C-alpha atoms as a printed R data frame, in Angstrom:
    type eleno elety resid chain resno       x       y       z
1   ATOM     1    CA   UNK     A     1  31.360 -13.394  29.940
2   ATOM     2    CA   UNK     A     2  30.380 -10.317  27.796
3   ATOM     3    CA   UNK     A     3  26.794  -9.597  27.125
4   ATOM     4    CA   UNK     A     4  25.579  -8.050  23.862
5   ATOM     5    CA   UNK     A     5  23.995  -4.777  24.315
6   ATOM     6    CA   UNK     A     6  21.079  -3.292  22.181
7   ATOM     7    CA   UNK     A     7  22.272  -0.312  20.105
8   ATOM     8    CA   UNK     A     8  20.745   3.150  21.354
9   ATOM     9    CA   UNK     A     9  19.145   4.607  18.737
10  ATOM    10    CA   UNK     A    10  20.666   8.245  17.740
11  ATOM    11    CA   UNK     A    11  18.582  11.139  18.104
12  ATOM    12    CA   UNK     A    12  18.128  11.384  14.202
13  ATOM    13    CA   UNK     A    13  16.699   8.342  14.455
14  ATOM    14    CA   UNK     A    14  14.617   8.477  16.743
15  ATOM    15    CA   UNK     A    15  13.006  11.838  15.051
16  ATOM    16    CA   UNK     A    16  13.073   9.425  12.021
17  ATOM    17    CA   UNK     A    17  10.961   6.907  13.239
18  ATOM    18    CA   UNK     A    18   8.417   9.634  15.231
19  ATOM    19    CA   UNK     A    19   7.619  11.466  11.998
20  ATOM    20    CA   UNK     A    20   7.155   8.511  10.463
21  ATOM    21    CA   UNK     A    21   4.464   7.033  13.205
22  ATOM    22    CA   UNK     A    22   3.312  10.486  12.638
23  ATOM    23    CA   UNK     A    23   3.288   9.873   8.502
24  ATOM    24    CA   UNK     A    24   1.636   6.626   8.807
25  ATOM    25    CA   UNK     A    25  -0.688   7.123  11.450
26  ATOM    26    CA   UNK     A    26  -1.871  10.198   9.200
27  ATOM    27    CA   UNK     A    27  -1.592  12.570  11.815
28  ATOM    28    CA   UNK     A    28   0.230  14.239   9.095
29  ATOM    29    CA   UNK     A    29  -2.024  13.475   6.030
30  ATOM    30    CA   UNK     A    30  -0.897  13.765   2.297
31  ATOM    31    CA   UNK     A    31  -0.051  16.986   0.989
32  ATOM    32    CA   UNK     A    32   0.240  18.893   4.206
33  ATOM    33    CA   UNK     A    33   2.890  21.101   5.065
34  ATOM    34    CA   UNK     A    34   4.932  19.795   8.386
35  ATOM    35    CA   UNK     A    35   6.499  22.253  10.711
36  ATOM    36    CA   UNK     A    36  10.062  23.697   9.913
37  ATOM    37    CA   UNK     A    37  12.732  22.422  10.990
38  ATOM    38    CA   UNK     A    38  13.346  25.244  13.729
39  ATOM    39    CA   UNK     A    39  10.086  23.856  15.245
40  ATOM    40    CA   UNK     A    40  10.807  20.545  14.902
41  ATOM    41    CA   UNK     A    41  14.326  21.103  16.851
42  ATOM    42    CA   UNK     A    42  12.801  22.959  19.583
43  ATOM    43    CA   UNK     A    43   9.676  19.771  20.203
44  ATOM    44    CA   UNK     A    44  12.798  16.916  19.810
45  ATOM    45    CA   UNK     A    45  15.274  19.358  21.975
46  ATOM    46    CA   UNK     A    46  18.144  18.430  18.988
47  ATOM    47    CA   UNK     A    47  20.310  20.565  16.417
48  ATOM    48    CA   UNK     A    48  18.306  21.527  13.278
49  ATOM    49    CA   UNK     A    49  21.061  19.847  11.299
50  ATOM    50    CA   UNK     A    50  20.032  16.404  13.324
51  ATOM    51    CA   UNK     A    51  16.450  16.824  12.273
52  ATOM    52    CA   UNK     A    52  17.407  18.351   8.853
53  ATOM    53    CA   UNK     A    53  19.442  14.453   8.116
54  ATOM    54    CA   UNK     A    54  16.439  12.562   9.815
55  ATOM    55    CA   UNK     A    55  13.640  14.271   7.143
56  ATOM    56    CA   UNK     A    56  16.406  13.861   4.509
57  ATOM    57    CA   UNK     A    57  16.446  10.284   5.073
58  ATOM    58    CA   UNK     A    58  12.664  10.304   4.756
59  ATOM    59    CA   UNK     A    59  12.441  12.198   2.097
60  ATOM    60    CA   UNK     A    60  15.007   9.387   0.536
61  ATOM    61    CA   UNK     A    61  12.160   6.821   1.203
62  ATOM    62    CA   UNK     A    62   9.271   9.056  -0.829
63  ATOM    63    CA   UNK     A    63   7.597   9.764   2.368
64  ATOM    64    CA   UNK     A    64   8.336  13.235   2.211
65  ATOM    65    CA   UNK     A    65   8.340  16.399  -0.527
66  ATOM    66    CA   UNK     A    66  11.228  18.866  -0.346
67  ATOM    67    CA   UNK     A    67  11.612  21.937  -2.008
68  ATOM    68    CA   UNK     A    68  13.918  25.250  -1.325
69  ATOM    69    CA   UNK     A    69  11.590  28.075  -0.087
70  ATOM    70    CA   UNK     A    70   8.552  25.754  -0.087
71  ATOM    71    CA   UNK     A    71   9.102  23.855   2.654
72  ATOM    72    CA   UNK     A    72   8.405  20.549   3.632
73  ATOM    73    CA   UNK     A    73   5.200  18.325   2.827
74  ATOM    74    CA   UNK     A    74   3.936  14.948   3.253
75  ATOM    75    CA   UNK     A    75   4.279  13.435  -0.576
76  ATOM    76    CA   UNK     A    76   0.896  12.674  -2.245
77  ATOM    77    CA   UNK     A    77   0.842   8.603  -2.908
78  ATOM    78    CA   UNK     A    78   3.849   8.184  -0.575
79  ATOM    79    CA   UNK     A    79   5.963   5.036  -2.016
80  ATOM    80    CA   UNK     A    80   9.544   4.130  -1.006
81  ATOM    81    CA   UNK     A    81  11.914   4.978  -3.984
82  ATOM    82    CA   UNK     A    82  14.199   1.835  -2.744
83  ATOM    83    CA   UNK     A    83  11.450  -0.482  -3.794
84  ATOM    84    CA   UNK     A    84   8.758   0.540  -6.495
85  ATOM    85    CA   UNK     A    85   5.584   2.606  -7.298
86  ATOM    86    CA   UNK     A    86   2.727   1.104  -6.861
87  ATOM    87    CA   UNK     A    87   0.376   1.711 -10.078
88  ATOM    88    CA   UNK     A    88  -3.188   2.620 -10.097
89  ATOM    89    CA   UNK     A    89  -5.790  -0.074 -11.432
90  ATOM    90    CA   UNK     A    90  -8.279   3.128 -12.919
91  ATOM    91    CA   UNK     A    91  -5.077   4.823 -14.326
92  ATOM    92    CA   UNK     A    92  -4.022   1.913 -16.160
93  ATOM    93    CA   UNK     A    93  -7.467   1.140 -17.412
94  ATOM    94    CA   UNK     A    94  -7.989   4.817 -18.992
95  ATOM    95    CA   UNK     A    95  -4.640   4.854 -20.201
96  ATOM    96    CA   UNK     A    96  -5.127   2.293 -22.465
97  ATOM    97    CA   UNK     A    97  -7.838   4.112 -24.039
98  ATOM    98    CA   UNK     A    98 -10.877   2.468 -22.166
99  ATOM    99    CA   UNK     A    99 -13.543   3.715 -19.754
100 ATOM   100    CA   UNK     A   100 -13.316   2.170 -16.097
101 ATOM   101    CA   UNK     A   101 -15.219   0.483 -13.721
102 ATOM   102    CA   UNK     A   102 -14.973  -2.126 -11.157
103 ATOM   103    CA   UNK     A   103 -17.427  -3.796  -8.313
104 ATOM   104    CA   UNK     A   104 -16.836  -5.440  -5.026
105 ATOM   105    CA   UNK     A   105 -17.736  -9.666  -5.240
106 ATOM   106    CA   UNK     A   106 -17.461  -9.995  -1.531
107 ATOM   107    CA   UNK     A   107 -15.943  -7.839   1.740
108 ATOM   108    CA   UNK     A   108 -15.887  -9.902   4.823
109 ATOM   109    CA   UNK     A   109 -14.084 -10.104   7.660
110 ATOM   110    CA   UNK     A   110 -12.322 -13.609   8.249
111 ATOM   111    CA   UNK     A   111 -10.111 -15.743  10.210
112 ATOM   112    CA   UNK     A   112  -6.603 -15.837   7.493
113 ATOM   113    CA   UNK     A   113  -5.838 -19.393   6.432
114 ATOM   114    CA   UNK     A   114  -2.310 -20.408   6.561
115 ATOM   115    CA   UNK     A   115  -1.180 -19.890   3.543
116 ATOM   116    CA   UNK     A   116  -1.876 -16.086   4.207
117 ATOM   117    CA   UNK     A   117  -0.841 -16.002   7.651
118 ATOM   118    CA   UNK     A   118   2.423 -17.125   6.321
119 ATOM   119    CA   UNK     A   119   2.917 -14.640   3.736
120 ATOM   120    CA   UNK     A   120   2.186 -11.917   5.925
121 ATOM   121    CA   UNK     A   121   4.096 -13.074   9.220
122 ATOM   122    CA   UNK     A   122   1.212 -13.015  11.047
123 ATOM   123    CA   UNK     A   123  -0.794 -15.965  13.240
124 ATOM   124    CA   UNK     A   124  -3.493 -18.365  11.396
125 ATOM   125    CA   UNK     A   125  -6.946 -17.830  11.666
126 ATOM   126    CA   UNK     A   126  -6.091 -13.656  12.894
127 ATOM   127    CA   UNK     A   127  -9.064 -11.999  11.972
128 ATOM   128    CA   UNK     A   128  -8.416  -9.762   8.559
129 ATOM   129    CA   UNK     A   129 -10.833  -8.138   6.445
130 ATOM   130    CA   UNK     A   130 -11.042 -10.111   2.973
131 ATOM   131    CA   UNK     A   131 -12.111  -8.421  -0.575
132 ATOM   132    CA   UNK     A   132 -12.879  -9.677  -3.897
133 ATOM   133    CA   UNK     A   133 -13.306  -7.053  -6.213
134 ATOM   134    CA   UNK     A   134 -13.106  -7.048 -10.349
135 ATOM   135    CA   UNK     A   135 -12.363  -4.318 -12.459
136 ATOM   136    CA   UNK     A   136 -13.360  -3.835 -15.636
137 ATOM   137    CA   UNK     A   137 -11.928  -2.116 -18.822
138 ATOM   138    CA   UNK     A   138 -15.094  -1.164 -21.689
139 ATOM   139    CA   UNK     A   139 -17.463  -3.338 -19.622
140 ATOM   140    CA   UNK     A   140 -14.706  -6.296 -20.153
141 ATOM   141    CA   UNK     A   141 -13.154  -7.726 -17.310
142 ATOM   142    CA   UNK     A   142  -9.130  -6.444 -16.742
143 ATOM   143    CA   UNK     A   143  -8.231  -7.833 -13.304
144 ATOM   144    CA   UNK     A   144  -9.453 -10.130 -10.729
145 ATOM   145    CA   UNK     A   145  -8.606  -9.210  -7.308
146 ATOM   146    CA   UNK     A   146  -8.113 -11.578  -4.015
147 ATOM   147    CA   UNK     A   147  -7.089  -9.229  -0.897
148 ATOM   148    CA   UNK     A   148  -6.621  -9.226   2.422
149 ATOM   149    CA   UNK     A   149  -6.384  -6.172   4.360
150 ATOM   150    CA   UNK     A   150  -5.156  -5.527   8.274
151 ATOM   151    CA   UNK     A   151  -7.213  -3.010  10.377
152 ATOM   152    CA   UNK     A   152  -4.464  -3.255  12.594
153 ATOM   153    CA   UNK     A   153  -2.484  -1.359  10.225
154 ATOM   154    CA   UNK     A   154  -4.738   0.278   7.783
155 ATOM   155    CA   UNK     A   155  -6.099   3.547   9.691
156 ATOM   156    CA   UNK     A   156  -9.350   4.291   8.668
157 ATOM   157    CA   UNK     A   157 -10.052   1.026   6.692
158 ATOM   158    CA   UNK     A   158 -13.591   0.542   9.017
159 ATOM   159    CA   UNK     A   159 -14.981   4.012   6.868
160 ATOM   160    CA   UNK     A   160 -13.408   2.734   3.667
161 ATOM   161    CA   UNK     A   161 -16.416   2.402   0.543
162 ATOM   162    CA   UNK     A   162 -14.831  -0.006  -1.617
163 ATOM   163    CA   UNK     A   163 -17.632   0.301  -3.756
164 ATOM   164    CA   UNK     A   164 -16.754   4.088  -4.584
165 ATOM   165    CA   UNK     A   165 -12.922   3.896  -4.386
166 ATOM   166    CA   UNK     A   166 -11.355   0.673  -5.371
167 ATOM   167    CA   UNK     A   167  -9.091  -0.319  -2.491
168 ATOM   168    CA   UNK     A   168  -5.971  -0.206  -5.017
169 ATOM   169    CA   UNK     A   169  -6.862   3.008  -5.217
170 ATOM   170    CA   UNK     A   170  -7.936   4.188  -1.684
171 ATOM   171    CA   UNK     A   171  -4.515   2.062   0.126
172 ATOM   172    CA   UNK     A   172  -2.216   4.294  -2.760
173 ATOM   173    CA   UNK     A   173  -3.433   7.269  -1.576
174 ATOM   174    CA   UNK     A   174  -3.536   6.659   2.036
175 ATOM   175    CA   UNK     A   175  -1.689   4.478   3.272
176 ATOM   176    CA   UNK     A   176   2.022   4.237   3.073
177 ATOM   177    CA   UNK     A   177   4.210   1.223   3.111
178 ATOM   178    CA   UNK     A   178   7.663   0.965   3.889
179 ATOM   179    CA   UNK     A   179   8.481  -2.411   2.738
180 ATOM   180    CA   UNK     A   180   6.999  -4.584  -0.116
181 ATOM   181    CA   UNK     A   181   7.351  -7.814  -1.443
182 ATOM   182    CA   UNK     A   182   6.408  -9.129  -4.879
183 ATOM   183    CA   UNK     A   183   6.260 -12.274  -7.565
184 ATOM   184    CA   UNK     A   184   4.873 -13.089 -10.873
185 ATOM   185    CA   UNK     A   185   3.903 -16.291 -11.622
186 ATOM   186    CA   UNK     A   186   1.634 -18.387 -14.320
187 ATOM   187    CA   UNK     A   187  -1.836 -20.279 -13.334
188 ATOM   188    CA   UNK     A   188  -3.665 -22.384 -14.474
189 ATOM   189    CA   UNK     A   189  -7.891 -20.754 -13.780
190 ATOM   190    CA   UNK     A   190  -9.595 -22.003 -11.151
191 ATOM   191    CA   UNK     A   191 -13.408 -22.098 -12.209
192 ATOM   192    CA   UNK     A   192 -13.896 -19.086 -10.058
193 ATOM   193    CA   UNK     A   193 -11.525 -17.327 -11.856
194 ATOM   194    CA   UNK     A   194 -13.225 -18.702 -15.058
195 ATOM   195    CA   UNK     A   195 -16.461 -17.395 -13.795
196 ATOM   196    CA   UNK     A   196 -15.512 -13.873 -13.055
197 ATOM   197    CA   UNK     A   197 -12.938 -13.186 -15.779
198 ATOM   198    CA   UNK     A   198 -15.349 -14.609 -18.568
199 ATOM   199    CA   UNK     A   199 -12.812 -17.077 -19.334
200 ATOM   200    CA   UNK     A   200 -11.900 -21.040 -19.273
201 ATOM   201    CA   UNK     A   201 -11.488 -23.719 -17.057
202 ATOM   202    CA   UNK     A   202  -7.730 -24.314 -16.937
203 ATOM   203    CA   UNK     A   203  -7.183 -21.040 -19.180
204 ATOM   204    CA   UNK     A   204  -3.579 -20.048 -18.284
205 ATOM   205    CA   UNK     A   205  -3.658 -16.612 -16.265
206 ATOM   206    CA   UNK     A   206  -0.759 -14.591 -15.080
207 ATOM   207    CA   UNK     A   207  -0.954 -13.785 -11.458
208 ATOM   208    CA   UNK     A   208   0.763 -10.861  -9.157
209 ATOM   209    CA   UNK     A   209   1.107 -11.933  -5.626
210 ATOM   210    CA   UNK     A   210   2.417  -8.550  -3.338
211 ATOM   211    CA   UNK     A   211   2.118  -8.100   0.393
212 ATOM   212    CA   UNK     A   212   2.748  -4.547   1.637
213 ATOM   213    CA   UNK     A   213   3.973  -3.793   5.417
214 ATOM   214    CA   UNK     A   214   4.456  -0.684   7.445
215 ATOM   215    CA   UNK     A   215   5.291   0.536  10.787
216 ATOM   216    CA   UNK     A   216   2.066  -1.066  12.189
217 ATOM   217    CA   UNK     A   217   2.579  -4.559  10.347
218 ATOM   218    CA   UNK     A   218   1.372  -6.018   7.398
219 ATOM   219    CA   UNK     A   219  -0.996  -3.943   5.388
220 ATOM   220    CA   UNK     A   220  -2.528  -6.269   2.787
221 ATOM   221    CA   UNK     A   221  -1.466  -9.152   0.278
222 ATOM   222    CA   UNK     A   222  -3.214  -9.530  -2.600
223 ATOM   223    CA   UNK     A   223  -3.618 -11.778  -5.801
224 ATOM   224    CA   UNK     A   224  -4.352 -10.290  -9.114
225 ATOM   225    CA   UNK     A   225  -5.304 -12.635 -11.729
226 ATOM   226    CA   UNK     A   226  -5.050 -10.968 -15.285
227 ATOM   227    CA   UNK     A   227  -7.477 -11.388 -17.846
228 ATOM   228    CA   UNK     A   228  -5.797 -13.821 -20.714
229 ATOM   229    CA   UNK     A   229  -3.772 -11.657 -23.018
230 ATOM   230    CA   UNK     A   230  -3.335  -9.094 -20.571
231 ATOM   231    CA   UNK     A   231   0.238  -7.346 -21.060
232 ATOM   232    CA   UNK     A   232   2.437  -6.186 -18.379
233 ATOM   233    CA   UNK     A   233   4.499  -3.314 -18.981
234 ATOM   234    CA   UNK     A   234   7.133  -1.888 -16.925
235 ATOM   235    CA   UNK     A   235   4.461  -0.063 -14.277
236 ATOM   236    CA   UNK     A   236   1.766  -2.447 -15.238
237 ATOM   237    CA   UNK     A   237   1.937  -4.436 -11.751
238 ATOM   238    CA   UNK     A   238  -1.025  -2.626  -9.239
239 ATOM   239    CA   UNK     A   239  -1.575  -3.075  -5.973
């Protein structure tokens, strides 16, 4: 009887996958230049044309900035080009010709319910850091946001002020994903809702459901209820 065997990764991978950790970990943080790839062959002990095709490949994903004669750089607001950009709350706000703001409801950490666990592929009542924050456009309310957020997986999310950087905001710019998953759908507003967008009972609400994962695990999911009459354009779903 044959017995399946576990494919060995190739050394391209392998280099791959170790300047990602690297990436993700942010042991290489945004903007910085990595070493060339004659250093980078010497530390793996492989041809530069093997690490040349593994920062190629993540430099594919948006994880990495490539340019003749510049060298090579972590990319600022790392996304993966296979999936989407993730837009900025703030940046949608002021491009619509309004002035910003936003405030934290509630940050707590919690046991995930199992509706959440579920999304995320992770075991009910594992201990996640929960957020309610609203943001506002002209003092009005824009966006109503329900996350959840992994420590496990979010490095430095214990020195994160919410309150100063909106974590849309603060998870674009420092902390890459590598796979995403995303729906639209219509609700009807819970009096919560109703209470913090200024709105109605019942009020129909669109609503952006997104869960974000890297090499660590899960990242966050989060529900964003628009205010009624909110538009989305092609870049208008944030994270």
């Amino acid at each position: 009887m044959s017995t399946a065997r576990t494919p060995i990764p190739s050394k391209a991978q392998m280099i791959e996958a170790e300047v990602r950790r690297r990436i993700v970990e942010r042991e290489w943080r945004q903007g910085q230049r990595i070493p060339d790839e004659a250093d980078l062959a010497v530390e793996f002990a492989a041809a530069r044309s093997t690490v040349n095709k593994a920062l190629q490949r993540l430099a594919d994903e948006g994880l990495l900035d490539r340019r003749r004669r510049a060298g090579t750089r972590v990319a600022v607001d790392p996304v993966r080009k296979a999936t989407f950009a993730i837009s900025i709350v703030r940046e949608q706000v002021e491009q619509a010709g309004m002035d910003y703001s936003h405030r934290v409801v509630a940050q707590r950490r919690s046991p995930v319910p199992e509706d959440i666990a579920a999304r995320l592929g992770i075991a009910p009542g594992t201990t996640l850091v929960h957020l309610r924050a609203l943001h506002y456009g002209d003092g009005q309310p824009f966006q109503l946001e329900d996350r959840w957020l992994n420590p496990a997986a979010v490095r430095g999310l214990e020195r994160a002020d919410f309150r100063q950087l909106n974590a849309n905001e603060w998870l674009v710019r420092n902390t890459p994903y590598l796979r995403a998953e995303m729906s639209f759908s219509a609700e009807n507003a819970s009096r919560r809702d109703a209470r913090l967008l200024q709105t109605q009972v019942g009020e129909a609400l669109l609503v952006l459901h997104r869960s974000t994962w890297n090499d660590l695990g899960p990242v966050t999911t989060v529900r964003v209820a628009y205010a009624p009459g909110h538009v989305v354009t092609s870049q208008g779903a944030t994270d």
